[in-house]
Amino acid sequence: YMVLGLKYGKLLPDDESKEKVISLMQEFNAKFVEKHGSDSCRDLLKVDLKTAEGQDAAEKQGLHEKVCTKCVESSVLMLEKIFKENDQ
């Protein structure tokens, strides 16, 4: 969301740019959920990182490397596609 806001938002309030950023955020979110099944860390990792037990489980299972890395990589690819579609 921050990347989309930085790229397509403006420093001063502007309804048109705000609407565009919100629309692109919704598009990105829909694509992410379609690919990964959720946009919630707890759902994606199947552990609750707000608890010590969840943090330990995530570390022991290597979930940051297995799950988070894939989510970040796919997010970058989705953002690149959104950029190409909107910078024409």
mmCIF file of C-alpha atoms in Angstrom:
data_model
loop_
_atom_site.group_PDB
_atom_site.id
_atom_site.type_symbol
_atom_site.label_atom_id
_atom_site.label_comp_id
_atom_site.label_asym_id
_atom_site.label_seq_id
_atom_site.Cartn_x
_atom_site.Cartn_y
_atom_site.Cartn_z
ATOM 1 C CA TYR A 1 0.000 0.000 0.000
ATOM 2 C CA MET A 2 2.816 2.383 0.833
ATOM 3 C CA VAL A 3 4.487 1.794 -2.544
ATOM 4 C CA LEU A 4 1.240 2.542 -4.377
ATOM 5 C CA GLY A 5 0.690 5.667 -2.283
ATOM 6 C CA LEU A 6 4.207 6.899 -2.939
ATOM 7 C CA LYS A 7 3.965 6.274 -6.674
ATOM 8 C CA TYR A 8 0.427 7.490 -7.382
ATOM 9 C CA GLY A 9 -0.483 9.687 -4.419
ATOM 10 C CA LYS A 10 0.213 13.366 -4.009
ATOM 11 C CA LEU A 11 1.518 15.439 -1.162
ATOM 12 C CA LEU A 12 -1.566 17.657 -1.136
ATOM 13 C CA PRO A 13 -5.146 16.374 -0.867
ATOM 14 C CA ASP A 14 -6.544 15.565 -4.291
ATOM 15 C CA ASP A 15 -9.722 13.547 -4.705
ATOM 16 C CA GLU A 16 -8.726 12.128 -8.087
ATOM 17 C CA SER A 17 -5.317 10.839 -6.998
ATOM 18 C CA LYS A 18 -6.791 9.556 -3.722
ATOM 19 C CA GLU A 19 -9.456 7.603 -5.609
ATOM 20 C CA LYS A 20 -6.833 6.162 -7.968
ATOM 21 C CA VAL A 21 -4.622 5.019 -5.087
ATOM 22 C CA ILE A 22 -7.575 3.444 -3.268
ATOM 23 C CA SER A 23 -8.635 1.666 -6.454
ATOM 24 C CA LEU A 24 -5.115 0.345 -7.044
ATOM 25 C CA MET A 25 -4.847 -0.791 -3.421
ATOM 26 C CA GLN A 26 -8.104 -2.714 -3.782
ATOM 27 C CA GLU A 27 -6.874 -4.257 -7.041
ATOM 28 C CA PHE A 28 -3.575 -5.266 -5.438
ATOM 29 C CA ASN A 29 -5.330 -6.714 -2.394
ATOM 30 C CA ALA A 30 -7.747 -8.751 -4.518
ATOM 31 C CA LYS A 31 -4.874 -10.203 -6.551
ATOM 32 C CA PHE A 32 -2.889 -10.995 -3.411
ATOM 33 C CA VAL A 33 -5.816 -12.762 -1.740
ATOM 34 C CA GLU A 34 -6.586 -14.632 -4.957
ATOM 35 C CA LYS A 35 -3.006 -15.917 -5.112
ATOM 36 C CA HIS A 36 -2.385 -16.600 -1.411
ATOM 37 C CA GLY A 37 -5.871 -17.179 -0.008
ATOM 38 C CA SER A 38 -5.677 -14.379 2.556
ATOM 39 C CA ASP A 39 -4.029 -11.078 3.396
ATOM 40 C CA SER A 40 -3.719 -11.921 7.095
ATOM 41 C CA CYS A 41 -0.339 -13.007 8.466
ATOM 42 C CA ARG A 42 -2.059 -15.281 10.949
ATOM 43 C CA ASP A 43 -3.937 -17.057 8.158
ATOM 44 C CA LEU A 44 -0.925 -17.235 5.864
ATOM 45 C CA LEU A 45 1.470 -18.531 8.515
ATOM 46 C CA LYS A 46 -1.079 -20.606 10.469
ATOM 47 C CA VAL A 47 0.406 -19.186 13.702
ATOM 48 C CA ASP A 48 -0.271 -16.071 15.774
ATOM 49 C CA LEU A 49 2.834 -13.874 15.800
ATOM 50 C CA LYS A 50 1.335 -11.827 18.643
ATOM 51 C CA THR A 51 2.124 -14.692 21.006
ATOM 52 C CA ALA A 52 5.473 -16.085 22.125
ATOM 53 C CA GLU A 53 4.298 -19.565 21.109
ATOM 54 C CA GLY A 54 3.401 -18.371 17.625
ATOM 55 C CA GLN A 55 6.737 -16.611 17.221
ATOM 56 C CA ASP A 56 8.601 -19.736 18.353
ATOM 57 C CA ALA A 57 6.587 -21.933 15.985
ATOM 58 C CA ALA A 58 7.219 -19.575 13.065
ATOM 59 C CA GLU A 59 10.944 -19.596 13.777
ATOM 60 C CA LYS A 60 11.183 -23.374 14.244
ATOM 61 C CA GLN A 61 9.216 -24.040 11.056
ATOM 62 C CA GLY A 62 11.118 -21.434 9.047
ATOM 63 C CA LEU A 63 7.849 -19.767 8.083
ATOM 64 C CA HIS A 64 9.392 -16.356 7.408
ATOM 65 C CA GLU A 65 11.608 -17.885 4.731
ATOM 66 C CA LYS A 66 8.976 -20.310 3.418
ATOM 67 C CA VAL A 67 5.896 -18.095 3.436
ATOM 68 C CA CYS A 68 6.835 -14.435 3.879
ATOM 69 C CA THR A 69 9.532 -14.466 1.203
ATOM 70 C CA LYS A 70 7.083 -15.905 -1.346
ATOM 71 C CA CYS A 71 4.465 -13.315 -0.425
ATOM 72 C CA VAL A 72 6.944 -10.449 -0.816
ATOM 73 C CA GLU A 73 8.190 -11.813 -4.153
ATOM 74 C CA SER A 74 4.682 -12.161 -5.546
ATOM 75 C CA SER A 75 3.801 -8.690 -4.227
ATOM 76 C CA VAL A 76 6.703 -7.177 -6.155
ATOM 77 C CA LEU A 77 5.561 -8.919 -9.342
ATOM 78 C CA MET A 78 1.982 -7.723 -8.813
ATOM 79 C CA LEU A 79 3.169 -4.162 -8.245
ATOM 80 C CA GLU A 80 5.313 -4.263 -11.384
ATOM 81 C CA LYS A 81 2.266 -5.370 -13.390
ATOM 82 C CA ILE A 82 0.119 -2.618 -11.862
ATOM 83 C CA PHE A 83 2.834 -0.067 -12.701
ATOM 84 C CA LYS A 84 3.008 -1.219 -16.333
ATOM 85 C CA GLU A 85 -0.770 -1.089 -16.694
ATOM 86 C CA ASN A 86 -1.047 2.400 -15.180
ATOM 87 C CA ASP A 87 2.028 4.164 -16.545
ATOM 88 C CA GLN A 88 1.075 3.977 -20.192
#
